Coordinates of C-alpha atoms in Angstrom, one line a residue:
X1 CA 28.0 -26.2 -1.4
X2 CA 27.5 -22.6 -2.6
X3 CA 26.2 -21.9 -6.1
X4 CA 25.8 -18.4 -7.6
X5 CA 23.4 -18.0 -10.5
X6 CA 23.5 -15.0 -12.9
X7 CA 20.6 -14.5 -15.4
X8 CA 19.0 -12.0 -17.7
X9 CA 22.3 -10.3 -18.4
X10 CA 21.1 -8.6 -21.6
X11 CA 18.0 -7.2 -19.8
X12 CA 16.4 -7.8 -16.4
X13 CA 19.7 -9.0 -15.0
X14 CA 19.6 -10.8 -11.6
X15 CA 21.6 -12.9 -9.3
X16 CA 20.5 -15.8 -7.0
X17 CA 22.5 -17.8 -4.5
X18 CA 21.9 -21.4 -3.4
X19 CA 23.6 -22.4 -0.1
X20 CA 23.6 -26.1 0.9
X21 CA 20.5 -26.8 -1.0
X22 CA 18.5 -23.7 0.2
X23 CA 17.7 -20.7 -1.9
X24 CA 18.9 -17.9 0.4
X25 CA 19.0 -14.8 -1.9
X26 CA 17.8 -13.5 -5.2
X27 CA 17.9 -9.9 -6.3
X28 CA 17.4 -8.0 -9.6
X29 CA 20.1 -5.5 -10.5
X30 CA 17.6 -2.9 -11.6
X31 CA 16.2 -2.6 -8.1
X32 CA 19.6 -1.8 -6.7
X33 CA 20.9 0.6 -9.4
X34 CA 17.4 2.3 -9.5
X35 CA 16.9 2.1 -13.2
X36 CA 15.2 -0.4 -15.5
X37 CA 17.6 -2.3 -17.7
X38 CA 16.0 -2.5 -21.1
X39 CA 16.1 -5.7 -23.2
X40 CA 19.2 -5.8 -25.3
X41 CA 20.8 -2.9 -23.4
X42 CA 22.6 -4.8 -20.7
X43 CA 25.7 -6.9 -20.9
X44 CA 27.6 -5.6 -17.9
X45 CA 28.3 -7.6 -14.8
X46 CA 25.4 -7.3 -12.3
X47 CA 27.9 -6.2 -9.7
X48 CA 25.5 -4.9 -7.1
X49 CA 23.2 -7.9 -7.1
X50 CA 26.2 -10.2 -6.9
X51 CA 27.6 -8.4 -3.8
X52 CA 24.1 -8.2 -2.3
X53 CA 23.5 -11.9 -2.6
X54 CA 26.9 -12.7 -1.1
X55 CA 26.2 -10.4 1.8
X56 CA 22.7 -11.9 2.4
X57 CA 24.2 -15.4 2.4
X58 CA 27.1 -14.4 4.6
X59 CA 29.7 -15.8 2.2
X60 CA 32.8 -14.4 0.4
X61 CA 33.7 -14.9 -3.3
X62 CA 36.3 -17.4 -2.2
X63 CA 33.7 -19.6 -0.7
X64 CA 31.6 -19.9 -3.9
X65 CA 31.9 -23.3 -5.4
X66 CA 30.3 -22.7 -8.7
X67 CA 28.8 -19.9 -10.9
X68 CA 26.1 -20.7 -13.4
X69 CA 25.6 -18.1 -16.1
X70 CA 22.6 -18.1 -18.4
X71 CA 23.1 -17.5 -22.1
X72 CA 23.1 -15.3 -24.1
X73 CA 26.1 -13.7 -22.4
X74 CA 28.5 -10.9 -23.6
X75 CA 31.9 -11.4 -25.0
X76 CA 35.2 -12.3 -23.3
X77 CA 35.3 -9.1 -21.1
X78 CA 32.5 -10.4 -19.0
X79 CA 34.2 -13.8 -18.4
X80 CA 37.5 -12.1 -17.5
X81 CA 35.8 -9.9 -14.8
X82 CA 34.0 -13.0 -13.5
X83 CA 37.2 -15.0 -13.3
X84 CA 39.0 -12.2 -11.6
X85 CA 36.3 -11.9 -8.9
X86 CA 35.9 -15.6 -8.4
X87 CA 39.3 -17.2 -9.2
X88 CA 38.5 -20.5 -7.5
X89 CA 35.0 -21.1 -8.7
X90 CA 33.8 -23.5 -11.3
X91 CA 32.1 -21.5 -14.1
X92 CA 29.4 -23.1 -16.2
X93 CA 27.0 -21.9 -18.8
X94 CA 23.3 -22.8 -18.8
X95 CA 21.1 -22.5 -21.9
X96 CA 18.4 -19.9 -21.7
X97 CA 15.3 -22.1 -21.9
X98 CA 16.8 -24.8 -19.8
X99 CA 17.2 -22.2 -17.1
X100 CA 13.6 -21.2 -17.5
X101 CA 12.5 -24.8 -17.3
X102 CA 14.6 -25.5 -14.3
X103 CA 13.3 -22.4 -12.5
X104 CA 9.7 -23.6 -13.0
X105 CA 10.0 -27.4 -12.3
X106 CA 12.5 -27.8 -9.6
X107 CA 10.8 -25.4 -7.1
X108 CA 7.4 -26.8 -8.0
X109 CA 5.4 -29.2 -5.7
X110 CA 5.5 -31.9 -8.4
X111 CA 7.7 -35.0 -8.7
X112 CA 6.9 -35.2 -12.4
X113 CA 5.5 -32.7 -14.8
X114 CA 5.3 -31.2 -18.3
X115 CA 7.3 -28.0 -18.5
X116 CA 6.5 -25.2 -21.0
X117 CA 8.6 -22.2 -21.5
X118 CA 7.5 -19.2 -23.6
X119 CA 9.2 -15.9 -24.2
X120 CA 10.2 -13.4 -26.8
X121 CA 13.5 -15.1 -27.4
X122 CA 16.8 -16.3 -25.9
X123 CA 19.5 -18.4 -27.5
X124 CA 17.6 -18.0 -30.8
X125 CA 14.7 -19.9 -29.2
X126 CA 11.3 -18.6 -28.1
X127 CA 9.8 -21.6 -26.4
X128 CA 10.4 -25.2 -25.3
X129 CA 8.5 -28.2 -24.0
X130 CA 10.1 -30.6 -21.5
X131 CA 9.2 -33.7 -19.6
X132 CA 10.4 -33.7 -16.0
X133 CA 10.7 -36.5 -13.5
X134 CA 12.6 -36.5 -10.2
X135 CA 15.7 -34.4 -10.8
X136 CA 15.8 -34.8 -14.6
X137 CA 14.6 -32.5 -17.4
X138 CA 14.2 -34.0 -20.9
X139 CA 13.7 -31.8 -23.9
X140 CA 10.7 -32.7 -26.1
X141 CA 10.3 -29.8 -28.5
X142 CA 11.8 -26.3 -29.2
X143 CA 10.2 -23.2 -30.7
X144 CA 12.6 -20.9 -32.6
X145 CA 12.7 -17.1 -32.7
X146 CA 11.1 -16.8 -36.1
X147 CA 7.8 -18.2 -34.7
X148 CA 7.8 -16.5 -31.4
X149 CA 4.5 -16.0 -29.5
X150 CA 6.3 -13.4 -27.3
X151 CA 7.6 -11.5 -30.3
X152 CA 4.1 -11.4 -32.0
X153 CA 2.6 -10.2 -28.7
X154 CA 5.3 -7.5 -28.6
X155 CA 4.5 -6.4 -32.1
X156 CA 0.8 -6.1 -31.3
X157 CA 1.8 -4.1 -28.2
X158 CA 3.6 -1.6 -30.5
X159 CA 0.7 -1.7 -33.0
X160 CA -1.6 -0.5 -30.2
X161 CA 0.6 2.4 -29.4
X162 CA 2.6 1.0 -26.4
X163 CA 6.2 0.2 -26.1
X164 CA 7.3 -3.3 -27.1
X165 CA 9.4 -5.3 -24.6
X166 CA 8.0 -3.0 -21.9
X167 CA 4.2 -2.5 -22.0
X168 CA 2.9 -6.0 -22.8
X169 CA 1.3 -6.1 -19.4
X170 CA -0.9 -3.1 -20.5
X171 CA -2.1 -5.1 -23.5
X172 CA -3.0 -7.9 -21.2
X173 CA -5.2 -5.8 -19.0
X174 CA -6.7 -3.8 -21.9
X175 CA -7.7 -7.2 -23.5
X176 CA -10.0 -7.9 -20.5
X177 CA -12.5 -5.3 -21.8
X178 CA -12.5 -6.5 -25.4
X179 CA -14.4 -9.2 -27.2
X180 CA -13.1 -12.1 -29.3
X181 CA -13.9 -10.7 -32.8
X182 CA -10.2 -10.7 -33.9
X183 CA -9.2 -14.0 -32.2
X184 CA -9.5 -16.0 -35.4
X185 CA -7.5 -13.4 -37.3
X186 CA -4.6 -13.8 -34.9
X187 CA -4.9 -17.6 -34.9
X188 CA -4.6 -17.4 -38.7
X189 CA -1.4 -15.4 -38.3
X190 CA -0.1 -17.9 -35.9
X191 CA -0.9 -21.0 -38.1
X192 CA -1.0 -23.4 -35.2
X193 CA 0.0 -27.0 -35.6
X194 CA 1.0 -29.8 -33.3
X195 CA 4.6 -28.7 -33.5
X196 CA 3.7 -25.1 -32.5
X197 CA 3.0 -21.8 -34.3
X198 CA 4.4 -21.1 -37.8
X199 CA 3.8 -17.3 -38.1
X200 CA 2.5 -16.2 -41.5
X201 CA 4.9 -13.5 -42.6
X202 CA 2.5 -12.2 -45.3
X203 CA 0.9 -10.1 -42.6
X204 CA 4.1 -8.1 -42.2
X205 CA 5.9 -5.5 -44.2
X206 CA 9.7 -5.7 -44.5
X207 CA 9.8 -1.9 -45.1
X208 CA 7.8 -0.8 -42.0
X209 CA 9.9 -0.3 -38.9
X210 CA 7.1 1.0 -36.7
X211 CA 3.6 -0.2 -35.7
X212 CA 4.9 -3.7 -35.1
X213 CA 6.0 -4.1 -38.7
X214 CA 2.6 -5.1 -39.8
X215 CA 1.7 -4.7 -43.4
X216 CA -1.3 -3.9 -45.6
X217 CA -2.8 -7.4 -45.2
X218 CA -3.5 -6.9 -41.4
X219 CA -4.8 -3.4 -41.9
X220 CA -7.2 -4.6 -44.6
X221 CA -8.5 -7.5 -42.4
X222 CA -9.1 -4.9 -39.6
X223 CA -11.0 -2.7 -42.0
X224 CA -8.3 0.0 -41.9
X225 CA -6.2 1.8 -44.6
X226 CA -2.6 0.7 -44.6
X227 CA -0.8 2.7 -41.9
X228 CA -4.0 4.3 -40.5
X229 CA -4.0 4.9 -36.7
X230 CA -6.0 2.3 -34.9
X231 CA -9.3 3.8 -33.5
X232 CA -9.5 3.9 -29.7
X233 CA -12.7 1.9 -29.7
X234 CA -10.9 -0.9 -31.6
X235 CA -7.9 -1.2 -29.3
X236 CA -9.4 -3.4 -26.6
X237 CA -10.8 -5.8 -29.2
X238 CA -7.4 -6.1 -30.9
X239 CA -5.8 -6.7 -27.5
X240 CA -8.3 -9.4 -26.7
X241 CA -7.7 -11.0 -30.1
X242 CA -4.0 -11.5 -29.6
X243 CA -4.5 -12.4 -25.9
X244 CA -7.0 -15.2 -26.7
X245 CA -5.0 -16.4 -29.7
X246 CA -1.8 -16.7 -27.6
X247 CA -3.8 -18.5 -24.8
X248 CA -5.1 -21.0 -27.4
X249 CA -1.6 -21.5 -28.7
X250 CA -0.1 -22.1 -25.2
X251 CA -2.8 -24.6 -24.3
X252 CA -2.2 -26.5 -27.5
X253 CA 1.6 -26.5 -27.1
X254 CA 1.3 -27.7 -23.5
X255 CA -0.6 -30.8 -24.6
X256 CA -2.1 -32.9 -21.7
X257 CA -1.0 -34.5 -18.5
X258 CA -1.4 -34.2 -14.8
X259 CA 1.0 -31.5 -13.8
X260 CA 2.2 -28.4 -15.8
X261 CA 5.0 -26.0 -15.0
X262 CA 5.4 -22.6 -16.8
X263 CA 8.1 -20.1 -17.1
X264 CA 9.4 -17.5 -19.6
X265 CA 8.2 -13.9 -20.1
X266 CA 4.7 -15.0 -21.1
X267 CA 4.4 -16.7 -17.8
X268 CA 4.0 -13.2 -16.3
X269 CA 0.7 -12.9 -18.2
X270 CA -1.8 -13.6 -15.5
X271 CA -4.7 -14.1 -18.0
X272 CA -2.7 -16.7 -19.8
X273 CA -2.0 -18.5 -16.6
X274 CA -5.6 -18.5 -15.7
X275 CA -6.5 -20.0 -19.1
X276 CA -4.0 -22.8 -18.5
X277 CA -5.4 -23.4 -15.0
X278 CA -9.0 -23.5 -16.2
X279 CA -9.0 -24.7 -19.9
X280 CA -6.0 -26.8 -20.4
X281 CA -5.9 -30.6 -20.0
X282 CA -3.9 -30.5 -16.8
X283 CA -5.1 -31.0 -13.2
X284 CA -2.4 -28.8 -11.6
X285 CA -0.5 -25.8 -12.9
X286 CA 2.5 -24.2 -11.2
X287 CA 4.0 -20.9 -12.5
X288 CA 7.4 -19.6 -11.6
X289 CA 6.6 -16.3 -9.8
X290 CA 9.6 -14.6 -11.4
X291 CA 8.8 -16.1 -14.7
X292 CA 10.8 -13.6 -16.8
X293 CA 14.5 -13.4 -17.5
X294 CA 15.4 -12.5 -13.9
X295 CA 14.0 -15.9 -12.8
X296 CA 16.6 -17.7 -14.9
X297 CA 19.2 -16.8 -12.2
X298 CA 17.3 -19.1 -9.9
X299 CA 17.0 -21.7 -12.7
X300 CA 20.7 -21.6 -13.3
X301 CA 21.5 -22.4 -9.7
X302 CA 19.0 -25.3 -9.6
X303 CA 20.3 -26.7 -12.9
X304 CA 23.8 -26.6 -11.6
X305 CA 22.7 -28.2 -8.3
X306 CA 20.9 -31.1 -10.0
X307 CA 22.5 -31.3 -13.4
X308 CA 26.2 -30.6 -12.8
X309 CA 26.5 -31.7 -9.2
X310 CA 23.9 -34.5 -9.3
X311 CA 22.2 -33.5 -6.0
X312 CA 18.9 -35.2 -5.4
X313 CA 17.4 -32.9 -2.8
X314 CA 14.7 -30.7 -4.3
X315 CA 14.8 -27.0 -3.5
X316 CA 11.2 -25.8 -2.8
X317 CA 10.2 -22.2 -3.2
X318 CA 8.9 -21.3 0.3
X319 CA 9.0 -17.5 -0.4
X320 CA 10.1 -15.1 -3.0
X321 CA 11.0 -12.5 -0.4
X322 CA 14.7 -13.1 -1.0
X323 CA 16.2 -9.6 -1.2
X324 CA 17.6 -7.2 1.4
X325 CA 16.0 -6.3 4.7
X326 CA 17.0 -3.3 7.0
X327 CA 17.5 -3.1 10.7
X328 CA 16.0 -0.4 12.8
X329 CA 19.2 1.5 13.2
X330 CA 19.8 1.6 9.5
X331 CA 16.3 2.9 8.9
X332 CA 16.7 5.5 11.6
X333 CA 19.9 6.8 10.2
X334 CA 18.3 7.4 6.8
X335 CA 15.3 9.2 8.3
X336 CA 17.5 11.4 10.5
X337 CA 19.9 12.2 7.7
X338 CA 16.8 13.4 5.7
X339 CA 15.7 15.4 8.7
X340 CA 12.3 13.8 8.8
X341 CA 9.8 13.6 11.6
X342 CA 8.8 10.1 12.4
X343 CA 7.3 8.0 15.2
X344 CA 8.9 4.7 16.3
X345 CA 6.6 1.9 17.5
X346 CA 7.8 -0.6 19.9
X347 CA 5.5 -3.5 19.0
X348 CA 4.1 -5.0 15.8
X349 CA 0.6 -4.7 17.3
X350 CA 1.1 -0.9 17.5
X351 CA 2.2 -0.9 13.9
X352 CA -0.8 -2.8 12.7
X353 CA -3.3 -0.8 14.8
X354 CA -1.9 2.5 13.4
X355 CA -2.0 1.2 9.9
X356 CA -5.6 0.0 10.2
X357 CA -6.6 3.4 11.6
X358 CA -4.9 5.2 8.6
X359 CA -6.6 2.9 6.1
X360 CA -10.0 3.3 7.8
X361 CA -9.5 7.1 7.5
X362 CA -9.3 6.6 3.6
X363 CA -5.5 7.1 3.6
X364 CA -3.2 5.6 1.0
X365 CA -0.4 3.7 3.0
X366 CA 3.1 2.7 1.9
X367 CA 4.1 -0.6 3.6
X368 CA 7.8 -1.6 3.6
X369 CA 8.8 -4.5 5.8
X370 CA 11.3 -7.3 5.9
X371 CA 13.0 -8.7 2.8
X372 CA 12.3 -7.3 -0.7
X373 CA 10.4 -9.5 -3.1
X374 CA 12.1 -11.1 -6.1
X375 CA 10.2 -10.6 -9.3
X376 CA 7.9 -8.0 -10.8
X377 CA 5.1 -8.1 -8.1
X378 CA 4.8 -6.7 -4.6
X379 CA 3.5 -9.3 -2.2
X380 CA 3.2 -7.3 1.0
X381 CA 6.8 -6.3 1.8
X382 CA 7.1 -3.4 -0.7
X383 CA 3.5 -2.4 -1.3
X384 CA 1.1 0.5 -1.4
X385 CA -2.2 -0.3 0.3
X386 CA -5.7 1.1 0.3
X387 CA -9.1 0.0 1.7
X388 CA -11.6 -1.4 -0.7
X389 CA -14.3 0.3 1.4
X390 CA -13.1 3.7 0.1
X391 CA -14.9 4.2 -3.2
X392 CA -12.2 6.6 -4.3
X393 CA -9.1 4.5 -3.5
X394 CA -8.6 3.1 -6.9
X395 CA -9.1 6.5 -8.5
X396 CA -6.6 8.1 -6.1
X397 CA -4.0 5.4 -6.5
X398 CA -4.2 5.7 -10.3
X399 CA -4.4 9.5 -10.7
X400 CA -2.2 10.8 -7.9
X401 CA 0.3 8.1 -7.3
X402 CA 0.7 5.4 -10.0
X403 CA -0.4 7.5 -13.0
X404 CA -1.8 4.5 -14.6
X405 CA -4.5 3.8 -17.2
X406 CA -8.0 3.1 -15.7
X407 CA -8.1 -0.4 -17.2
X408 CA -5.1 -1.5 -15.1
X409 CA -6.7 -2.6 -11.8
X410 CA -5.1 -3.3 -8.5
X411 CA -4.7 -6.6 -6.7
X412 CA -6.8 -7.6 -3.7
X413 CA -4.8 -9.2 -0.8
X414 CA -6.7 -11.6 1.4
X415 CA -5.7 -14.2 4.0
X416 CA -5.4 -17.5 2.1
X417 CA -7.8 -19.3 4.5
X418 CA -10.5 -16.7 3.9
X419 CA -10.0 -16.2 0.1
X420 CA -12.9 -18.6 -0.8
X421 CA -15.4 -16.3 1.0
X422 CA -14.8 -13.6 -1.5
X423 CA -13.1 -15.0 -4.6
X424 CA -12.8 -18.1 -6.8
X425 CA -9.1 -18.5 -7.3
X426 CA -6.3 -21.1 -7.6
X427 CA -3.0 -21.7 -5.8
X428 CA -1.0 -19.4 -8.1
X429 CA -2.7 -16.5 -6.5
X430 CA -0.2 -16.9 -3.7
X431 CA 2.3 -15.0 -6.0
X432 CA -0.2 -12.8 -8.0
X433 CA 0.5 -15.0 -11.0
X434 CA -3.1 -15.6 -12.0
X435 CA -6.6 -14.0 -11.8
X436 CA -9.7 -15.0 -10.0
X437 CA -13.3 -14.1 -10.0
X438 CA -15.3 -12.2 -7.5
X439 CA -18.2 -14.1 -6.0
X440 CA -21.5 -12.6 -7.1
X441 CA -22.5 -11.4 -3.7
X442 CA -19.2 -9.5 -3.3
X443 CA -19.3 -7.5 -6.6
X444 CA -20.2 -4.2 -5.1
X445 CA -17.5 -4.3 -2.5
X446 CA -14.8 -4.8 -5.1
X447 CA -16.0 -2.6 -7.9
X448 CA -12.8 -0.7 -8.0
X449 CA -10.7 -3.8 -8.7
X450 CA -12.9 -5.8 -11.1
X451 CA -11.9 -6.3 -14.7
X452 CA -14.5 -7.4 -17.2
X453 CA -16.3 -10.6 -16.5
X454 CA -15.9 -10.4 -12.7
X455 CA -12.2 -11.0 -13.1
X456 CA -10.0 -9.7 -10.3
X457 CA -6.3 -9.9 -9.4
X458 CA -6.2 -11.8 -6.2
X459 CA -3.2 -12.2 -3.8
X460 CA -3.7 -14.9 -1.2
X461 CA -1.5 -14.4 1.8
X462 CA -0.2 -17.3 3.9
X463 CA 0.5 -16.8 7.6
X464 CA 3.8 -18.7 7.6
X465 CA 5.1 -16.8 4.6
X466 CA 4.2 -13.2 5.6
X467 CA 3.0 -13.2 9.2
X468 CA 3.0 -9.4 9.6
X469 CA 1.0 -8.7 6.4
X470 CA -1.4 -11.6 7.3
X471 CA -2.0 -10.1 10.7
X472 CA -2.7 -6.7 9.1
X473 CA -5.3 -8.2 6.8
X474 CA -7.0 -9.9 9.8
X475 CA -6.8 -6.7 11.8
X476 CA -8.5 -4.8 9.0
X477 CA -11.2 -7.5 8.9
X478 CA -11.8 -7.3 12.6
X479 CA -12.1 -3.5 12.4
X480 CA -14.3 -3.2 9.2
X481 CA -15.7 -6.7 8.6
X482 CA -13.6 -7.0 5.4
X483 CA -10.1 -8.7 5.7
X484 CA -9.1 -7.5 2.2
X485 CA -6.8 -4.6 1.1
X486 CA -6.0 -3.3 -2.3
X487 CA -2.3 -3.8 -3.0
X488 CA 0.0 -2.4 -5.7
X489 CA 3.7 -2.2 -5.9
X490 CA 5.6 0.5 -4.0
X491 CA 7.3 2.4 -6.8
X492 CA 6.8 5.4 -8.9
X493 CA 5.9 5.3 -12.6
X494 CA 8.9 4.0 -14.6
X495 CA 11.0 2.9 -11.6
X496 CA 11.7 -0.5 -10.1
X497 CA 10.2 -1.6 -6.8
X498 CA 11.7 0.3 -3.9
X499 CA 14.5 -1.6 -2.1
X500 CA 16.2 0.6 0.5
X501 CA 14.7 3.0 3.2
X502 CA 16.2 5.8 1.1
X503 CA 14.3 4.6 -2.0
X504 CA 11.1 4.5 0.1
X505 CA 11.6 8.0 1.4
X506 CA 12.1 9.4 -2.0
X507 CA 9.1 7.7 -3.5
X508 CA 6.9 8.7 -0.5
X509 CA 7.7 12.4 -0.7
X510 CA 7.5 12.4 -4.5
X511 CA 4.0 11.0 -4.6
X512 CA 0.5 11.4 -3.2
X513 CA 0.9 8.6 -0.6
X514 CA -0.5 9.8 2.7
X515 CA 1.4 7.7 5.2
X516 CA 4.3 5.3 5.3
X517 CA 5.6 2.4 7.5
X518 CA 9.3 1.5 7.1
X519 CA 9.7 -1.3 9.6
X520 CA 8.4 0.1 12.9
X521 CA 8.9 3.7 11.8
X522 CA 5.7 5.7 10.9
X523 CA 5.7 8.8 8.8
X524 CA 2.8 10.9 7.5
X525 CA 2.3 14.1 5.6

């Protein structure tokens, strides 16, 4: 049985394909068309991701048994195109938050769980709470758009001078350096109850279209004049206020139990995930790695598999590296067409030894291997790497390559079996979905990656999931005594993660990266 899932059509569009009970492909449209699809600006068929998933699975449109589409979806033109392309397929529509819930629970390691979904909004809802057992999801509670945690977080994002629906991750990391002086203020705005938040609209102005739409009451409570620009020194504390208030809201909405699954755009907030791991009344927490709208494509396939077709076999998420990979001859053709000088390495050991030598020489290294990751985070297949032993690595990555604010720190990749020697972190670090803490004796080594309070973004690498990257980390450890590398996504500012060898070449030569590995091909400046 072959099921194609399409999600995030109005922004962050993606396609996933389930073949005989195995998730074999998942790709975001933006990574293929090389532009970010803004929220509310989509609505077209994600043609390239559909074709790519079919190619990766080795199937034709005629072989697809069912197509599961996540609402909201555009008008009839979309359906007509879909029917023309897949004339023999059964077409079904999956509600937005059901797709989020399915994406979180069904791939989880749990046979029963509470499932919480939280986002800005979809299908006029902004959250839901489900009880899951076996292959059944039962809705307990819904949160509607007017009382959206995600919308309030987006409004504060704009209030702080960032772009709503785009820069919420910046507010998250900015919050790490603030205190909790405004936490109670934002909790007052949220008006939490057992049924969820009921946002107090008296803090907003119906006439203000900028600055998050906040009105005089909020400015007054912050000690500002109405409409006054927020002082720079106040920004991290306001960010911390909304962050801590949303964490408290999510913990209360989740309730209590043994296992918790999380999805929706707020599931991409690693500090929120950490709060649920450490402060909620759950023993175990699993977060869908592609928690945003793209992940609903996976949820749609799984809901069709279990809900429509009544299949009992659970589909585990063994990897999120579900996108395209490129053969040596394909890479070579691109490099030769660009008239580039390169060196081809016969063995993986030669690749690893050369990469370690570059990193030890304080070089910034682009690392592109195997299948592209699905979701917002680079997990060792489309990454930019640097050695933590170079005191300038974070500065160089920020200033000359990523052009990011200094409060946005890089992740530290470490072999999973060695992680406890350096960090305190939970299982969701496998997908960079949470944060950990640096062990006190390791603080100096990781100064460039530490957020406030010894927090650090940790990426634990499993040997079976990414053997080449795992070997690279061990080789770095053998050479330097430290099996840890700083890892950030291989993309330039404002662009999606690189996908093809041509994308990699363009990003490499448009940035301050020193060296690049594309498969077994090595390039340096």
